[in-house]
Short mmCIF file of C-alpha atoms in Angstrom, two decimals:
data_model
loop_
_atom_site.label_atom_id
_atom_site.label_comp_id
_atom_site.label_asym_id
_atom_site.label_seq_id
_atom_site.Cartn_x
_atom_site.Cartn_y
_atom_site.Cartn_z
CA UNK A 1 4.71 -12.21 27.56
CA UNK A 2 7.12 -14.87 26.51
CA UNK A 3 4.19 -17.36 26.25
CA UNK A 4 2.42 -14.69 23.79
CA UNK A 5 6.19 -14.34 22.20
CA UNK A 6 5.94 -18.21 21.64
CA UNK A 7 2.78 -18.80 20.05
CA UNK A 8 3.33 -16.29 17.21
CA UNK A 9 5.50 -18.43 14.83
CA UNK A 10 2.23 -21.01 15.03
CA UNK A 11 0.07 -17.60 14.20
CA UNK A 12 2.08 -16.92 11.42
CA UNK A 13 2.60 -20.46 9.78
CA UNK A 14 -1.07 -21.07 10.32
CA UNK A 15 -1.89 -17.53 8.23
CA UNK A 16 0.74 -18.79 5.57
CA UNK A 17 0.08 -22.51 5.82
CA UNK A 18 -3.86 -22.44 5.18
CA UNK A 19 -3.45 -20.63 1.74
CA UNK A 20 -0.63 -22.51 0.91
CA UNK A 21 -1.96 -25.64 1.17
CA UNK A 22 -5.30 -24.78 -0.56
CA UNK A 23 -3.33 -24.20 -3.46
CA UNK A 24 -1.16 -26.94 -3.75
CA UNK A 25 -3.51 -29.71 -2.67
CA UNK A 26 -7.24 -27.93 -3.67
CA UNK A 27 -7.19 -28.70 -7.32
CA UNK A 28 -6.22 -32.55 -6.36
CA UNK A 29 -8.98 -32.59 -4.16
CA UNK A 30 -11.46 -30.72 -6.07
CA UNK A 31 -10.93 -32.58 -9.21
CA UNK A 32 -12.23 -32.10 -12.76
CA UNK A 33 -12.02 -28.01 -13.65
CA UNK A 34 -15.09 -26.12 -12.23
CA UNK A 35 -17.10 -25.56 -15.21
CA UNK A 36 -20.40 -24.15 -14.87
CA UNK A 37 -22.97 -26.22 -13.42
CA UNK A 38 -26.20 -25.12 -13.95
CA UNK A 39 -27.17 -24.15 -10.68
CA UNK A 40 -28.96 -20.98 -10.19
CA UNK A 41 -26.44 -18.07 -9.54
CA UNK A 42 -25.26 -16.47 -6.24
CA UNK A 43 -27.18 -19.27 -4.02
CA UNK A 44 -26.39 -19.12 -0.49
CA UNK A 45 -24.39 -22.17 1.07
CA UNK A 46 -26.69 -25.17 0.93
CA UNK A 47 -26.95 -28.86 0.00
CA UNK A 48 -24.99 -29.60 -2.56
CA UNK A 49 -23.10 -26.24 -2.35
CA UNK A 50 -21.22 -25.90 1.05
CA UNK A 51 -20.02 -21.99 0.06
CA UNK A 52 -22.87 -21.85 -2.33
CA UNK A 53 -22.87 -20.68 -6.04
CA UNK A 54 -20.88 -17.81 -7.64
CA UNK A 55 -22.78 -15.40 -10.18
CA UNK A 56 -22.15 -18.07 -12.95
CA UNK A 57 -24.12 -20.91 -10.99
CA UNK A 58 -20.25 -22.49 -10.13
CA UNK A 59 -19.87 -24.49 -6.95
CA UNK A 60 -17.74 -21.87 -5.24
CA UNK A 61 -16.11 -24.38 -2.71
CA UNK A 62 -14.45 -26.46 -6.35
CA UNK A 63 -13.61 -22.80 -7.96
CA UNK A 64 -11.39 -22.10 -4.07
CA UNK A 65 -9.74 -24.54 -4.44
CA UNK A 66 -8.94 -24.23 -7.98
CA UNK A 67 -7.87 -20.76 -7.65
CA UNK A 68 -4.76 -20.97 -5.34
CA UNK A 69 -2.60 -22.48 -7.95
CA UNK A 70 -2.57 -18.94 -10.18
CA UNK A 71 -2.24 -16.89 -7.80
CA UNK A 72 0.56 -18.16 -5.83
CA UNK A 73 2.02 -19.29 -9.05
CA UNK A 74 1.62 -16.15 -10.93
CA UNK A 75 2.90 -13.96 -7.66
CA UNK A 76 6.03 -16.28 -6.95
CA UNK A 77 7.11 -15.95 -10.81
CA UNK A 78 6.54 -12.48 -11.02
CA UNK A 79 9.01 -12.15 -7.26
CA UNK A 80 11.62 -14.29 -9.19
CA UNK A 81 11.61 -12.55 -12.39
CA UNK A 82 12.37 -9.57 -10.10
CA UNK A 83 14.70 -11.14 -8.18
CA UNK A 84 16.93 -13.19 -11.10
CA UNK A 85 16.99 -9.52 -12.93
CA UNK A 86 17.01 -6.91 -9.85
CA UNK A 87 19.87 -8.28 -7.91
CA UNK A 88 22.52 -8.61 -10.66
CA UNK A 89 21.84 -5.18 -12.12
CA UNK A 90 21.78 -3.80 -8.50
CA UNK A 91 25.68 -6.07 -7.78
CA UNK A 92 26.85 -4.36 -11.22
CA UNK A 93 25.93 -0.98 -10.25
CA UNK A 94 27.49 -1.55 -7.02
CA UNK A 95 30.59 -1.89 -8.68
CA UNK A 96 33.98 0.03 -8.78
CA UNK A 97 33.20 1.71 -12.07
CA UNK A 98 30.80 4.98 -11.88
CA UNK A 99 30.10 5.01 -15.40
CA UNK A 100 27.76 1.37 -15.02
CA UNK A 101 26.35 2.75 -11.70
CA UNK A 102 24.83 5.46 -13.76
CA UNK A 103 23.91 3.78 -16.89
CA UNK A 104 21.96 0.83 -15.16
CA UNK A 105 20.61 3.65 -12.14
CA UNK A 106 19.23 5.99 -14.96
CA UNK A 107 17.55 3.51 -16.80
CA UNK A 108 16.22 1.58 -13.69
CA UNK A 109 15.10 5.38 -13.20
CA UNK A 110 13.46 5.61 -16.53
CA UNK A 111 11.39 2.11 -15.98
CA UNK A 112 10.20 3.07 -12.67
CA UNK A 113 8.71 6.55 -13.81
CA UNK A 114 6.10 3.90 -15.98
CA UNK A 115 2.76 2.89 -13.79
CA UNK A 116 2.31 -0.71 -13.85
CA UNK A 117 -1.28 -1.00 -15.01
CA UNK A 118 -0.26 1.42 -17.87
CA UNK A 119 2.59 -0.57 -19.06
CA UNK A 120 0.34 -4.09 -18.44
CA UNK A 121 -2.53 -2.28 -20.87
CA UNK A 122 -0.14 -1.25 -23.61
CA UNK A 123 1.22 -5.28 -23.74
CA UNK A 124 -2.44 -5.89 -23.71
CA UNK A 125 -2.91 -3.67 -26.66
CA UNK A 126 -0.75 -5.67 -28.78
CA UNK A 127 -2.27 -8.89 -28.10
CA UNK A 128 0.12 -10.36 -25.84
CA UNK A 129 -2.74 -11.44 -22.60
CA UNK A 130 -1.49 -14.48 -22.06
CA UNK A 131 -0.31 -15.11 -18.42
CA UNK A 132 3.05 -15.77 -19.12
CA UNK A 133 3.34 -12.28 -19.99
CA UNK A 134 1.47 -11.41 -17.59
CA UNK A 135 3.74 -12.50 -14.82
CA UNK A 136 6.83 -11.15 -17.00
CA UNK A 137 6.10 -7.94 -17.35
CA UNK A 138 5.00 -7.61 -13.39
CA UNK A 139 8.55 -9.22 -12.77
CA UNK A 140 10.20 -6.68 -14.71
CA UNK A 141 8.37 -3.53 -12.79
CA UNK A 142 9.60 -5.02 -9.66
CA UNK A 143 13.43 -4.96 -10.87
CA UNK A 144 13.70 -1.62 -10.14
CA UNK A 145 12.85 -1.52 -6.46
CA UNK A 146 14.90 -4.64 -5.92
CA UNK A 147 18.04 -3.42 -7.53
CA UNK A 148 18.05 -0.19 -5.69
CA UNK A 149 17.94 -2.23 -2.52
CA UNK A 150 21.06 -4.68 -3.74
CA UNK A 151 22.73 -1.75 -4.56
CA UNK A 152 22.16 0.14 -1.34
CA UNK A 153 22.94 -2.98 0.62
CA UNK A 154 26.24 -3.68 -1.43
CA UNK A 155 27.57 -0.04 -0.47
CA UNK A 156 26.73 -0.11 3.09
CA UNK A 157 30.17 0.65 5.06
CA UNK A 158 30.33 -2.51 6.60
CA UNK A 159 30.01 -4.31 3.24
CA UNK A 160 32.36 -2.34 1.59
CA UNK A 161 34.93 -2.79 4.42
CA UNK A 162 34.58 -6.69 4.03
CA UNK A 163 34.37 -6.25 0.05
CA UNK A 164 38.01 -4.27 0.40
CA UNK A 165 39.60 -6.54 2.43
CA UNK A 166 38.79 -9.82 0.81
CA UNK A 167 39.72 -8.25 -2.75
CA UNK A 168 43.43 -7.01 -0.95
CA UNK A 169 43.20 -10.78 -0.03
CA UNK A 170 43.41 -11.81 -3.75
CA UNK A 171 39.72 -13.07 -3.49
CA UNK A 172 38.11 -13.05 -6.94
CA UNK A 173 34.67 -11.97 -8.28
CA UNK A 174 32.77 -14.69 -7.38
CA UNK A 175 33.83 -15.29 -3.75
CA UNK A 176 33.05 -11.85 -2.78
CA UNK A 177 29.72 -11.07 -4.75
CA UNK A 178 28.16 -15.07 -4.25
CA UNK A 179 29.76 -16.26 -1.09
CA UNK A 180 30.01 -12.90 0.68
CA UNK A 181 27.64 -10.69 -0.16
CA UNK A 182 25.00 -13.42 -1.10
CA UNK A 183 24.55 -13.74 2.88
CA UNK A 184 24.52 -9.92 3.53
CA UNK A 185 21.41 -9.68 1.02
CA UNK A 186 19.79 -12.41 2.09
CA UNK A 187 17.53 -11.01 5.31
CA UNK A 188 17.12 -7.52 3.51
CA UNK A 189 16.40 -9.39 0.21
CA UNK A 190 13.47 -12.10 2.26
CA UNK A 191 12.01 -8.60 3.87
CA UNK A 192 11.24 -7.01 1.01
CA UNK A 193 10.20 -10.15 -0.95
CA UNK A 194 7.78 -10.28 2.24
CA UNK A 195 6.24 -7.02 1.55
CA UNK A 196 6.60 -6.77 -2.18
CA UNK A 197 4.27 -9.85 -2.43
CA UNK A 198 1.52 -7.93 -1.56
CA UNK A 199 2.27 -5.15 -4.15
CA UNK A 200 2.71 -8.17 -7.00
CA UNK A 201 -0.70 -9.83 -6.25
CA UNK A 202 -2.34 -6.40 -5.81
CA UNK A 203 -0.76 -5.66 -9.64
CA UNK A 204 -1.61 -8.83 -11.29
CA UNK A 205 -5.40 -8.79 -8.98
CA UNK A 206 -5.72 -5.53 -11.07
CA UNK A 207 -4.54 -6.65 -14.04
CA UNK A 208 -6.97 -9.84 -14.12
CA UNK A 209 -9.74 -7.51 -13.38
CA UNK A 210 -9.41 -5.16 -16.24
CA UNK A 211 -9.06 -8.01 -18.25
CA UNK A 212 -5.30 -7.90 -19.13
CA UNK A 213 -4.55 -11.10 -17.55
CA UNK A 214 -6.86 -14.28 -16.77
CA UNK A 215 -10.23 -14.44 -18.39
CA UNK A 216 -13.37 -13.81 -16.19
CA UNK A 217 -14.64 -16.96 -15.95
CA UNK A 218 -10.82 -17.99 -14.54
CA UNK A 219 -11.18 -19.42 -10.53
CA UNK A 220 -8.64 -17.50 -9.68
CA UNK A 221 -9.12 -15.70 -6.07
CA UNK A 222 -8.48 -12.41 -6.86
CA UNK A 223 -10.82 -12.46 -10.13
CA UNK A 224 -12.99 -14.54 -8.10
CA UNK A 225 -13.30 -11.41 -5.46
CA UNK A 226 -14.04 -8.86 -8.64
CA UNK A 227 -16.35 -11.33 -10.53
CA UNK A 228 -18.86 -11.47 -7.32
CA UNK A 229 -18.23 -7.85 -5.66
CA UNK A 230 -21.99 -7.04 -6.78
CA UNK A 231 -23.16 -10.37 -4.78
CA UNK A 232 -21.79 -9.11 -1.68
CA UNK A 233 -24.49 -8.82 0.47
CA UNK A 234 -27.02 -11.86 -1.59
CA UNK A 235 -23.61 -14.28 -1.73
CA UNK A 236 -20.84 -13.25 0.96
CA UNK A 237 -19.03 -16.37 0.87
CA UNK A 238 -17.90 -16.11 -2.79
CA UNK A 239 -16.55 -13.01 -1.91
CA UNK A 240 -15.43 -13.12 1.61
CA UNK A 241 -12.97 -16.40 1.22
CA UNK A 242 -11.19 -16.06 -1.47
CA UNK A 243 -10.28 -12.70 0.04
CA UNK A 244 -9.45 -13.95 3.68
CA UNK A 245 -7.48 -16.40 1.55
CA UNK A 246 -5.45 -13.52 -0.11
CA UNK A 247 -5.30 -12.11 3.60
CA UNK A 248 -3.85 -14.89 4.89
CA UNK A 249 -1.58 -15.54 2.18
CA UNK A 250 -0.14 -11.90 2.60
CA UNK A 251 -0.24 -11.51 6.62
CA UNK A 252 1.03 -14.77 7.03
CA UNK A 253 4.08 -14.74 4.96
CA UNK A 254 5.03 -11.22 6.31
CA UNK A 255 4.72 -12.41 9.98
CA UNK A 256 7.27 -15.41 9.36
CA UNK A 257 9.49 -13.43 7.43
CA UNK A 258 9.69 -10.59 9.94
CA UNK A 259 9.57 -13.31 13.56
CA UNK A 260 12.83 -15.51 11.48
CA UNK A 261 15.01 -12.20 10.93
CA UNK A 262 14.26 -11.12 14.31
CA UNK A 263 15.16 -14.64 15.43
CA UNK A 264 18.39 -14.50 13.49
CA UNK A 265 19.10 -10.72 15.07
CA UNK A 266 18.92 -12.74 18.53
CA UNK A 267 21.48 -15.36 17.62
CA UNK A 268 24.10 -13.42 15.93
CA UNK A 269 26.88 -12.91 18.24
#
């Protein structure tokens, strides 16, 4: 068992590592964009083609590893948009005065009854598709969930014990919300980062496939996956990686988060 136990963290930084490193190092190593080729479409891996062609005659293996960089790019922005909005709305509502607690609660309350895609097609609408908006406006869905968290965390008993005492002590503002309760919000805060990953690249995967987001030709994974879903069975491969790439990138990073909080559960006296 403790041999099983042991080789998980390698299972888990594999899963993460792989898609990770496609992305950062694949367009270096693929080099020049993929532009279309000429080759006939959907071809089946073959010489000159190790994953074969997509449906626009692309080298599939160049478009892989040109697609990592938006969507761990895109996902990552969207998580700190979330994050640099979430957590100081969710420390303010935490706060000693009940009148902020339910002004920034009720409208948090008021964003969250919006679905994503609908809110993603309206900016579309107006002609703002680039992906800088894209990633924005994903960011800005996720505040909600994240300051509800903060706020739940910050009012916990035994944070609000520790917040009383050190504020008796004199302690000011800062010391309590960025030195204290920066390290009680840390392991939920990583968990649901973890989690809320995979609801971020399902959003913007959606997005990009509606056409809100990156254009069709884009190598992005996820519109990669869309773009060849009808070459399934003729083309797997431009299909099947890309989406064990997603996979991995999702699995992976959950299984590291969840093994290093359980690690730190062990530890803590």
């Amino acid at each position: 068992m403790s041999a099983a136990r042991g080789r998980r963290p390698w299972i888990a930084l594999a899963l993460l590592g792989t898609p990770v490193l496609v992305a950062v190092v694949g367009p270096w190593a693929a080099g020049g964009s993929p532009s279309t080729q000429g080759a006939l479409p959907s071809r089946p891996p073959g010489d000159g083609h190790p994953l074969g062609t997509d449906v626009l005659g692309r080298d599939v293996l160049r478009l892989v590893l040109h697609g990592g960089a938006s969507v761990l790019g895109s996902a990552l922005g969207a998580l700190l948009v979330g994050a640099a909005v979430g957590v100081p709305l969710g420390l303010l509502a935490a706060g000693e005065r009940r009148v902020l607690d339910e002004s920034v609660m009720r409208g948090l309350d008021l964003l969250l009854a919006f679905p994503g895609l609908l809110v993603l097609m309206t900016l579309a609408a107006t002609g703002h598709r680039e992906w800088y908006w894209l990633v924005a406006v994903a960011g800005v869905l996720q505040v909600p969930a994240v300051a509800r968290l903060v706020r739940g965390a910050a009012l916990a008993p035994s944070a609000r014990t520790v917040v009383e005492a050190l504020r008796m002590q004199g302690r000011g503002w800062a010391y309590v919300h960025l030195r204290h309760l920066a390290r009680q919000l840390a392991a939920p805060l990583a968990t649901d980062a973890a989690g809320r990953f995979s609801v971020v690249l399902y959003l913007l995967a959606s997005a990009n496939f509606l056409g809100l987001g990156l254009p069709s030709s884009s190598p992005d994974w996820a519109v990669l996956v869309e773009r060849n879903s009808d070459a399934l069975f003729t083309q797997p491969a431009a299909v099947l990686v890309p989406a064990g790439l997603l996979t991995c990138l999702c699995v992976g990073g959950n299984l590291l988060v969840d093994r290093a909080l359980a690690r730190r559960r062990e530890v803590r006296p």
